[in-house]
Short mmCIF file of C-alpha atoms in Angstrom, two decimals:
data_model
loop_
_atom_site.label_atom_id
_atom_site.label_comp_id
_atom_site.label_asym_id
_atom_site.label_seq_id
_atom_site.Cartn_x
_atom_site.Cartn_y
_atom_site.Cartn_z
CA UNK A 226 0.00 0.00 -0.01
CA UNK A 227 1.32 3.45 -0.95
CA UNK A 228 2.28 6.07 1.65
CA UNK A 229 -0.67 8.29 2.48
CA UNK A 230 -0.03 11.96 3.21
CA UNK A 231 -0.81 12.75 6.81
CA UNK A 232 -2.33 15.97 8.16
CA UNK A 233 -3.32 17.11 11.62
CA UNK A 234 -6.90 17.65 12.71
CA UNK A 235 -6.13 21.35 13.34
CA UNK A 236 -4.89 21.79 9.76
CA UNK A 237 -8.04 20.04 8.51
CA UNK A 238 -10.22 22.49 10.38
CA UNK A 239 -8.16 25.48 9.15
CA UNK A 240 -8.52 24.17 5.61
CA UNK A 241 -12.29 23.90 6.10
CA UNK A 242 -12.38 27.50 7.45
CA UNK A 243 -10.38 28.79 4.45
CA UNK A 244 -12.69 27.02 2.01
CA UNK A 245 -15.75 28.33 3.91
CA UNK A 246 -14.56 31.95 3.84
CA UNK A 247 -13.59 31.65 0.15
CA UNK A 248 -16.95 30.14 -0.66
CA UNK A 249 -18.82 32.84 1.21
CA UNK A 250 -16.74 35.50 -0.54
CA UNK A 251 -17.62 34.01 -3.89
CA UNK A 252 -21.26 33.66 -2.90
CA UNK A 253 -21.39 37.45 -2.26
CA UNK A 254 -19.10 38.57 -5.10
CA UNK A 255 -20.71 36.65 -7.97
CA UNK A 256 -24.25 38.17 -7.63
CA UNK A 257 -22.71 41.65 -7.19
CA UNK A 258 -20.64 41.24 -10.36
CA UNK A 259 -23.68 39.97 -12.25
CA UNK A 260 -25.69 43.03 -11.20
CA UNK A 261 -22.82 45.28 -12.20
CA UNK A 262 -22.58 43.55 -15.59
CA UNK A 263 -26.34 43.94 -16.17
CA UNK A 264 -26.03 47.65 -15.36
CA UNK A 265 -23.22 48.04 -17.90
CA UNK A 266 -25.28 46.18 -20.48
CA UNK A 267 -28.22 48.51 -19.89
CA UNK A 268 -30.52 45.87 -18.44
CA UNK A 269 -30.78 47.63 -15.06
CA UNK A 270 -30.03 51.13 -13.86
CA UNK A 271 -27.36 52.09 -11.37
CA UNK A 272 -28.52 52.91 -7.85
CA UNK A 273 -28.17 56.66 -8.24
CA UNK A 274 -29.28 56.85 -11.87
CA UNK A 275 -32.87 57.88 -11.17
CA UNK A 276 -31.82 60.58 -8.70
CA UNK A 277 -29.28 62.14 -11.12
CA UNK A 278 -31.69 62.13 -14.08
CA UNK A 279 -34.53 63.60 -11.96
CA UNK A 280 -32.37 66.43 -10.56
CA UNK A 281 -31.10 67.19 -14.07
CA UNK A 282 -34.75 67.49 -15.14
CA UNK A 283 -35.57 70.32 -12.69
CA UNK A 284 -34.22 73.24 -14.80
CA UNK A 285 -36.00 71.88 -17.86
CA UNK A 286 -39.32 71.69 -16.06
CA UNK A 287 -38.88 75.19 -14.59
CA UNK A 288 -38.32 76.79 -18.02
CA UNK A 289 -40.41 74.55 -20.31
CA UNK A 290 -43.65 76.13 -21.52
CA UNK A 291 -45.45 72.80 -21.82
CA UNK A 292 -44.33 70.07 -19.42
CA UNK A 293 -46.59 67.39 -20.98
CA UNK A 294 -43.99 66.82 -23.75
CA UNK A 295 -41.21 66.12 -21.23
CA UNK A 296 -40.40 62.43 -20.72
CA UNK A 297 -39.76 61.50 -17.11
CA UNK A 298 -36.96 59.04 -16.16
CA UNK A 299 -37.86 55.43 -15.27
CA UNK A 300 -39.13 55.30 -11.70
CA UNK A 301 -39.96 59.01 -11.48
CA UNK A 302 -43.52 60.18 -10.78
CA UNK A 303 -45.11 63.66 -10.56
CA UNK A 304 -47.85 65.59 -8.79
CA UNK A 305 -49.06 68.94 -10.25
CA UNK A 306 -50.55 71.57 -7.92
CA UNK A 307 -51.63 75.10 -8.50
CA UNK A 308 -50.21 77.91 -6.36
CA UNK A 309 -52.87 77.32 -3.74
CA UNK A 310 -51.83 73.60 -3.53
CA UNK A 311 -54.92 72.36 -5.25
CA UNK A 312 -54.67 69.12 -7.26
CA UNK A 313 -54.22 69.34 -11.07
CA UNK A 314 -52.90 65.94 -12.21
CA UNK A 315 -50.66 63.06 -11.09
CA UNK A 316 -49.48 59.52 -11.82
CA UNK A 317 -48.90 58.73 -8.08
CA UNK A 318 -50.91 56.43 -5.85
CA UNK A 319 -53.06 57.93 -3.07
CA UNK A 320 -50.48 57.13 -0.39
CA UNK A 321 -47.74 58.64 -2.54
CA UNK A 322 -49.90 61.74 -3.07
CA UNK A 323 -50.29 62.21 0.68
CA UNK A 324 -46.52 62.02 1.19
CA UNK A 325 -45.97 64.44 -1.71
CA UNK A 326 -48.48 66.93 -0.31
CA UNK A 327 -46.82 66.73 3.11
CA UNK A 328 -43.47 67.49 1.49
CA UNK A 329 -44.92 70.37 -0.55
CA UNK A 330 -46.52 72.07 2.41
CA UNK A 331 -44.05 71.29 5.20
CA UNK A 332 -40.85 70.20 3.43
CA UNK A 333 -40.75 66.90 5.45
CA UNK A 334 -39.98 63.52 3.90
CA UNK A 335 -40.28 59.97 5.30
CA UNK A 336 -36.82 59.05 6.58
CA UNK A 337 -35.33 55.72 5.41
CA UNK A 338 -37.76 55.41 2.52
CA UNK A 339 -36.90 54.21 -0.95
CA UNK A 340 -38.33 57.33 -2.55
CA UNK A 341 -37.45 61.01 -2.28
CA UNK A 342 -39.19 64.23 -3.46
CA UNK A 343 -38.13 67.39 -5.29
CA UNK A 344 -40.28 70.53 -5.43
CA UNK A 345 -40.23 72.40 -8.80
CA UNK A 346 -41.77 75.88 -8.76
CA UNK A 347 -43.15 77.26 -11.99
CA UNK A 348 -44.89 80.54 -12.68
CA UNK A 349 -48.43 79.20 -12.20
CA UNK A 350 -47.97 75.86 -10.52
CA UNK A 351 -45.90 73.49 -8.39
CA UNK A 352 -44.63 70.15 -9.53
CA UNK A 353 -43.54 67.57 -6.93
CA UNK A 354 -41.28 64.91 -8.44
CA UNK A 355 -40.86 61.55 -6.71
CA UNK A 356 -37.79 59.55 -7.65
CA UNK A 357 -36.64 56.04 -6.65
CA UNK A 358 -33.40 55.50 -4.79
CA UNK A 359 -31.77 52.29 -6.01
CA UNK A 360 -31.34 50.33 -9.22
CA UNK A 361 -34.25 49.26 -11.35
CA UNK A 362 -34.92 47.04 -14.27
CA UNK A 363 -35.18 48.81 -17.62
CA UNK A 364 -38.15 46.64 -18.61
CA UNK A 365 -41.26 47.99 -16.84
CA UNK A 366 -42.79 44.49 -16.59
CA UNK A 367 -39.89 43.26 -14.51
CA UNK A 368 -40.18 46.24 -12.19
CA UNK A 369 -43.86 45.41 -11.62
CA UNK A 370 -43.52 41.66 -11.03
CA UNK A 371 -40.07 41.28 -9.42
CA UNK A 372 -38.34 42.80 -6.39
CA UNK A 373 -35.72 45.44 -7.11
CA UNK A 374 -32.34 44.26 -8.44
CA UNK A 375 -30.68 44.99 -5.08
CA UNK A 376 -33.23 42.87 -3.21
CA UNK A 377 -32.78 40.06 -5.71
CA UNK A 378 -29.02 40.37 -5.40
CA UNK A 379 -29.16 40.18 -1.55
CA UNK A 380 -31.56 37.21 -1.74
CA UNK A 381 -29.25 35.38 -4.13
CA UNK A 382 -26.26 36.19 -1.87
CA UNK A 383 -28.05 34.72 1.16
CA UNK A 384 -29.10 31.63 -0.81
CA UNK A 385 -25.56 31.16 -2.13
CA UNK A 386 -24.15 31.48 1.39
CA UNK A 387 -26.54 28.83 2.68
CA UNK A 388 -25.68 26.49 -0.18
CA UNK A 389 -21.95 27.01 0.36
CA UNK A 390 -22.27 26.36 4.13
CA UNK A 391 -24.39 23.25 3.66
CA UNK A 392 -22.21 21.81 0.87
CA UNK A 393 -18.86 22.47 2.61
CA UNK A 394 -20.16 21.21 5.96
CA UNK A 395 -21.53 18.05 4.37
CA UNK A 396 -18.31 17.51 2.43
CA UNK A 397 -16.15 18.07 5.53
CA UNK A 398 -18.37 15.79 7.62
CA UNK A 399 -18.16 13.10 4.92
CA UNK A 400 -14.39 13.37 4.80
CA UNK A 401 -14.15 13.18 8.61
CA UNK A 402 -16.44 10.16 8.66
CA UNK A 403 -14.28 8.49 6.00
CA UNK A 404 -11.21 9.04 8.19
CA UNK A 405 -13.12 7.77 11.25
CA UNK A 406 -14.38 4.69 9.41
CA UNK A 407 -11.28 2.58 10.29
CA UNK A 408 -11.91 3.38 13.94
CA UNK A 409 -15.56 2.32 13.66
CA UNK A 410 -14.50 -0.91 11.91
CA UNK A 411 -11.89 -1.68 14.56
CA UNK A 412 -14.29 -1.17 17.46
CA UNK A 413 -16.96 -3.29 15.72
CA UNK A 414 -14.51 -6.19 15.15
CA UNK A 415 -13.30 -6.05 18.79
CA UNK A 416 -16.95 -5.88 19.94
CA UNK A 417 -17.62 -9.09 17.95
CA UNK A 418 -14.57 -10.60 19.72
CA UNK A 419 -12.76 -10.92 16.38
CA UNK A 420 -9.07 -10.15 16.74
CA UNK A 421 -8.05 -11.55 13.36
CA UNK A 422 -8.49 -8.38 11.29
CA UNK A 423 -6.23 -5.83 9.63
CA UNK A 424 -6.20 -2.31 11.06
CA UNK A 425 -6.81 0.27 8.37
CA UNK A 426 -5.16 3.71 8.30
CA UNK A 427 -6.28 7.34 8.36
CA UNK A 428 -4.83 10.52 6.81
CA UNK A 429 -5.58 12.46 10.06
CA UNK A 430 -2.60 12.21 12.40
CA UNK A 431 -4.67 12.11 15.61
CA UNK A 432 -6.94 9.38 14.21
CA UNK A 433 -3.91 7.40 13.00
CA UNK A 434 -2.43 7.56 16.49
CA UNK A 435 -5.65 6.16 17.95
CA UNK A 436 -5.64 3.40 15.32
CA UNK A 437 -2.10 2.47 16.19
CA UNK A 438 -3.13 2.29 19.85
CA UNK A 439 -6.02 0.07 18.81
CA UNK A 440 -3.63 -2.16 16.90
CA UNK A 441 -1.30 -2.48 19.90
CA UNK A 442 -4.28 -3.20 22.16
CA UNK A 443 -5.56 -5.79 19.71
CA UNK A 444 -2.21 -7.58 19.55
CA UNK A 445 -1.84 -7.52 23.35
CA UNK A 446 -5.35 -8.75 23.82
CA UNK A 447 -4.86 -11.45 21.22
CA UNK A 448 -1.68 -12.67 22.93
CA UNK A 449 -3.36 -12.61 26.32
CA UNK A 450 -6.46 -14.48 25.08
CA UNK A 451 -4.33 -17.06 23.24
CA UNK A 452 -2.38 -17.72 26.43
CA UNK A 453 -5.65 -17.99 28.37
CA UNK A 454 -7.13 -20.28 25.71
CA UNK A 455 -4.04 -22.55 25.78
CA UNK A 456 -4.20 -22.67 29.59
CA UNK A 457 -7.93 -23.49 29.53
CA UNK A 458 -7.40 -26.05 26.77
CA UNK A 459 -4.65 -27.72 28.78
CA UNK A 460 -6.87 -27.65 31.85
CA UNK A 461 -9.78 -29.23 29.95
CA UNK A 462 -7.48 -31.92 28.59
CA UNK A 463 -6.15 -32.62 32.07
CA UNK A 464 -9.68 -32.85 33.46
CA UNK A 465 -10.74 -35.17 30.66
CA UNK A 466 -7.62 -37.32 31.11
CA UNK A 467 -8.09 -37.44 34.85
CA UNK A 468 -11.76 -38.35 34.45
CA UNK A 469 -10.87 -41.22 32.08
CA UNK A 470 -8.06 -42.36 34.34
CA UNK A 471 -10.42 -42.46 37.34
CA UNK A 472 -12.78 -44.81 35.49
CA UNK A 473 -10.24 -47.67 35.62
CA UNK A 474 -9.67 -47.78 39.40
CA UNK A 475 -13.39 -47.12 39.92
CA UNK A 476 -14.23 -50.13 37.79
CA UNK A 477 -11.81 -52.20 39.87
CA UNK A 478 -13.42 -50.97 43.10
CA UNK A 479 -16.93 -51.79 41.85
CA UNK A 480 -15.79 -55.19 40.65
CA UNK A 481 -14.30 -55.99 44.03
CA UNK A 482 -17.48 -54.78 45.76
CA UNK A 483 -19.50 -57.13 43.53
CA UNK A 484 -17.19 -59.96 44.51
CA UNK A 485 -17.60 -59.11 48.19
CA UNK A 486 -21.37 -59.17 47.84
CA UNK A 487 -21.14 -62.74 46.49
CA UNK A 488 -19.37 -63.84 49.70
CA UNK A 489 -21.02 -64.58 53.03
CA UNK A 490 -21.34 -61.29 54.91
CA UNK A 491 -22.93 -60.38 58.17
CA UNK A 492 -25.47 -57.57 58.39
CA UNK A 493 -22.90 -54.89 59.35
CA UNK A 494 -20.62 -55.87 56.40
CA UNK A 495 -23.54 -55.78 54.03
CA UNK A 496 -24.32 -52.21 55.16
CA UNK A 497 -20.70 -51.12 54.63
CA UNK A 498 -20.61 -52.80 51.26
CA UNK A 499 -23.82 -51.02 50.28
CA UNK A 500 -22.29 -47.67 51.36
CA UNK A 501 -19.21 -48.41 49.21
CA UNK A 502 -21.34 -49.32 46.17
CA UNK A 503 -23.51 -46.18 46.48
CA UNK A 504 -20.42 -43.98 46.84
CA UNK A 505 -18.80 -45.62 43.76
CA UNK A 506 -21.96 -44.96 41.75
CA UNK A 507 -21.89 -41.32 42.90
CA UNK A 508 -18.25 -41.09 41.84
CA UNK A 509 -19.26 -42.50 38.48
CA UNK A 510 -21.75 -39.66 38.09
CA UNK A 511 -19.07 -37.12 39.01
CA UNK A 512 -16.73 -38.53 36.38
CA UNK A 513 -19.49 -38.37 33.78
CA UNK A 514 -20.11 -34.72 34.67
CA UNK A 515 -16.39 -33.93 34.40
CA UNK A 516 -16.30 -35.47 30.93
CA UNK A 517 -19.44 -33.50 29.94
CA UNK A 518 -17.85 -30.27 31.14
CA UNK A 519 -14.67 -30.81 29.11
CA UNK A 520 -16.63 -31.83 25.98
CA UNK A 521 -19.11 -28.92 26.18
CA UNK A 522 -16.34 -26.37 26.79
CA UNK A 523 -14.27 -27.58 23.84
CA UNK A 524 -17.32 -28.12 21.60
CA UNK A 525 -18.74 -31.46 20.53
CA UNK A 526 -17.49 -33.25 17.45
CA UNK A 527 -20.57 -33.38 15.22
CA UNK A 528 -21.32 -36.54 13.24
CA UNK A 529 -24.00 -35.11 10.94
CA UNK A 530 -26.30 -37.32 8.94
CA UNK A 531 -29.76 -37.36 7.37
CA UNK A 532 -32.13 -38.16 10.27
CA UNK A 533 -35.55 -39.70 9.72
CA UNK A 534 -37.40 -37.24 11.96
CA UNK A 535 -40.70 -39.15 12.46
CA UNK A 536 -38.74 -42.19 13.67
CA UNK A 537 -36.47 -39.98 15.79
CA UNK A 538 -39.47 -38.25 17.39
CA UNK A 539 -41.21 -41.57 18.04
CA UNK A 540 -38.13 -42.73 19.94
CA UNK A 541 -38.06 -39.47 21.96
CA UNK A 542 -41.70 -39.86 22.84
CA UNK A 543 -41.26 -43.44 23.99
CA UNK A 544 -38.47 -42.43 26.39
CA UNK A 545 -40.46 -39.41 27.58
CA UNK A 546 -43.49 -41.63 28.29
CA UNK A 547 -41.37 -43.81 30.57
CA UNK A 548 -40.04 -40.77 32.47
CA UNK A 549 -43.54 -39.30 32.84
CA UNK A 550 -45.02 -42.55 34.15
CA UNK A 551 -42.15 -42.95 36.62
CA UNK A 552 -42.71 -39.43 37.98
CA UNK A 553 -46.52 -39.52 37.72
CA UNK A 554 -46.72 -36.76 35.07
CA UNK A 555 -49.21 -36.64 32.19
CA UNK A 556 -47.52 -36.46 28.76
CA UNK A 557 -49.36 -34.17 26.25
CA UNK A 558 -47.62 -34.19 22.87
CA UNK A 559 -48.51 -32.26 19.70
CA UNK A 560 -47.17 -32.52 16.13
CA UNK A 561 -47.69 -29.98 13.38
CA UNK A 562 -46.17 -30.14 9.94
CA UNK A 563 -43.12 -32.13 11.10
CA UNK A 564 -40.32 -32.54 8.52
CA UNK A 565 -39.49 -35.96 7.09
CA UNK A 566 -35.75 -35.49 7.43
CA UNK A 567 -33.33 -33.18 9.23
CA UNK A 568 -29.55 -32.91 9.09
CA UNK A 569 -27.66 -33.21 12.36
CA UNK A 570 -25.97 -35.39 14.93
CA UNK A 571 -28.69 -37.81 16.07
CA UNK A 572 -26.98 -38.67 19.37
CA UNK A 573 -26.39 -35.06 20.43
CA UNK A 574 -29.87 -33.91 19.33
CA UNK A 575 -31.44 -36.73 21.32
CA UNK A 576 -29.34 -35.78 24.31
CA UNK A 577 -30.38 -32.11 24.01
CA UNK A 578 -34.11 -32.91 23.82
CA UNK A 579 -33.96 -35.47 26.60
CA UNK A 580 -32.08 -32.99 28.83
CA UNK A 581 -34.94 -30.54 28.39
CA UNK A 582 -37.52 -33.21 29.17
CA UNK A 583 -35.59 -34.38 32.20
CA UNK A 584 -35.29 -30.79 33.56
CA UNK A 585 -39.00 -30.20 32.92
CA UNK A 586 -40.04 -33.44 34.64
CA UNK A 587 -37.96 -32.46 37.67
CA UNK A 588 -39.71 -29.11 37.91
CA UNK A 589 -43.26 -30.37 37.18
CA UNK A 590 -45.54 -31.24 40.15
CA UNK A 591 -47.08 -34.71 40.20
CA UNK A 592 -50.29 -35.30 38.25
CA UNK A 593 -49.75 -32.22 36.07
CA UNK A 594 -49.37 -32.24 32.27
CA UNK A 595 -46.03 -31.94 30.48
CA UNK A 596 -46.48 -30.40 27.02
CA UNK A 597 -44.15 -31.43 24.24
CA UNK A 598 -44.61 -30.02 20.73
CA UNK A 599 -42.71 -30.51 17.46
CA UNK A 600 -43.24 -28.73 14.14
CA UNK A 601 -41.63 -26.66 11.40
CA UNK A 602 -42.05 -22.88 10.93
CA UNK A 603 -40.33 -20.52 8.54
CA UNK A 604 -37.58 -22.96 7.64
CA UNK A 605 -36.90 -24.01 11.25
CA UNK A 606 -37.59 -27.17 13.20
CA UNK A 607 -39.11 -26.12 16.52
CA UNK A 608 -39.27 -28.38 19.55
CA UNK A 609 -41.05 -26.95 22.61
CA UNK A 610 -41.09 -28.38 26.17
CA UNK A 611 -43.44 -26.74 28.70
CA UNK A 612 -44.06 -27.73 32.32
CA UNK A 613 -46.56 -26.59 34.95
CA UNK A 614 -43.96 -25.68 37.55
CA UNK A 615 -43.08 -22.30 39.03
CA UNK A 616 -41.35 -21.07 35.84
CA UNK A 617 -38.08 -19.22 35.31
CA UNK A 618 -37.09 -16.35 37.57
CA UNK A 619 -35.95 -13.11 35.93
CA UNK A 620 -32.37 -14.03 36.80
CA UNK A 621 -32.74 -17.51 35.32
CA UNK A 622 -34.05 -16.11 32.03
CA UNK A 623 -30.82 -14.16 31.70
CA UNK A 624 -28.30 -16.71 32.98
CA UNK A 625 -29.83 -20.21 32.76
CA UNK A 626 -27.77 -21.06 29.67
CA UNK A 627 -24.52 -20.25 31.39
CA UNK A 628 -22.22 -22.95 32.64
CA UNK A 629 -22.65 -23.93 36.32
CA UNK A 630 -25.68 -21.65 36.80
CA UNK A 631 -28.14 -23.05 39.39
CA UNK A 632 -31.29 -21.09 40.14
CA UNK A 633 -31.99 -23.14 43.27
CA UNK A 634 -29.28 -24.35 45.62
CA UNK A 635 -31.33 -27.46 46.36
CA UNK A 636 -30.74 -28.69 42.85
CA UNK A 637 -27.12 -29.45 43.63
CA UNK A 638 -28.24 -32.45 45.61
CA UNK A 639 -29.71 -33.93 42.44
CA UNK A 640 -26.38 -33.75 40.64
CA UNK A 641 -27.48 -31.09 38.18
CA UNK A 642 -24.47 -28.80 38.69
CA UNK A 643 -25.91 -26.18 36.36
CA UNK A 644 -24.86 -27.97 33.19
CA UNK A 645 -28.19 -29.10 31.69
CA UNK A 646 -29.24 -26.01 29.72
CA UNK A 647 -25.59 -25.14 29.01
CA UNK A 648 -25.08 -28.49 27.28
CA UNK A 649 -28.38 -28.08 25.39
CA UNK A 650 -27.39 -24.58 24.31
CA UNK A 651 -23.92 -25.78 23.16
CA UNK A 652 -25.42 -28.59 21.06
CA UNK A 653 -28.09 -26.37 19.49
CA UNK A 654 -25.61 -23.58 18.63
CA UNK A 655 -23.29 -26.09 16.99
CA UNK A 656 -26.29 -26.97 14.76
CA UNK A 657 -26.61 -23.24 13.88
CA UNK A 658 -29.80 -23.03 15.92
CA UNK A 659 -31.01 -21.09 18.92
CA UNK A 660 -32.66 -21.80 22.24
CA UNK A 661 -35.47 -19.63 23.66
CA UNK A 662 -36.35 -19.49 27.34
CA UNK A 663 -39.58 -18.03 28.60
CA UNK A 664 -42.53 -18.53 30.93
CA UNK A 665 -45.67 -19.99 29.40
CA UNK A 666 -48.77 -17.85 29.49
CA UNK A 667 -50.85 -21.01 29.41
CA UNK A 668 -49.30 -23.02 32.26
CA UNK A 669 -47.28 -20.27 34.02
CA UNK A 670 -44.45 -22.80 34.06
CA UNK A 671 -41.10 -22.83 32.21
CA UNK A 672 -41.08 -23.16 28.42
CA UNK A 673 -37.95 -23.94 26.42
CA UNK A 674 -37.99 -23.85 22.60
CA UNK A 675 -35.26 -25.29 20.40
CA UNK A 676 -35.02 -23.89 16.83
CA UNK A 677 -32.83 -25.67 14.31
CA UNK A 678 -32.63 -24.64 10.59
CA UNK A 679 -33.93 -27.28 8.22
#
């Protein structure tokens, strides 16, 4: 990649300010130059043109025997009065006539107005001339239907300034966003816990420094996580190895206990032998849980195949029926539009579903229904298990899928160890599915839904 020219954020803002002032200057200068050009071409008059022509007309009106033949300049109006200030003729409006009469009798004019007056005294009459201060269009139609050239010029200047400000601000913001984009991408990748990405660069020095800091942080975090992952991996392997190694002496112990039971024992020896056998079975469960923890943490090795779902579901229901009868629970199962085949690991999927059913049967009171439903919706296989127990707590809805989470301390005595839903969640996610936890509106108990893409 070629070397990109770097600039500081301060220089970028100074550059924006220079462009803004230049643009505003052009926005004001261009309309002014256009108005000046139109005046030179004779399309509009200069601002003082009407005043100069009207004042030059005063001697002519004073000496002319017949003023009706005199042509007035554009924008100039008149009011004729006799020597007693009585009306003779005019081309002014009523309001303009009032102002002209006030000027003729008192000499006062409206300050700040666009029009001014001149009094011309003849032998037998007075003529009050009203002239316009400012430029005008030469064409009378334009003067009637459009604002004055100065007003149009100011309006165009304001519009140009707004356009320049909006355009340059949008352009500068777009450029800044482009330079900030590598920062956004870096934070998004780190947020997604992806550290295998290439840090992009920015032309702004301050942004580039931040990106370099991000890169250093990413590398440090990556090294730290890799070390942690290797340590956890070694720990999982040690746990798995230890669990497998424990199985051998445990098998020997159980074998010897079986041999002892075949010998002649008194009542006290039988009790001790029974204690030893129960403890060995408990150890066997602990070893199984240790192996489950190591497998779930590392991820199961999927053996995917085409599964005949009706046969699979029939097998699930037969096992569920046995559990329900043993725990005095009523099985209520529903099927709707079930698929003929699904792709997945049949052993792991069976384990996930049976884990849910086992958890639900533990939570369900005796002589209450356990609802199990299977069907397909929007390209997903959905399996729902609902009990009539006390349901999930708010905390359980948030954390029940986490490893070692136990909502009730009493469950530890049943050897749950908070792994049931974690194992289910791990299996379902490895099948690109999702697990939904909620409380059923119908039964008020817990409802767990597995969704797996077909």
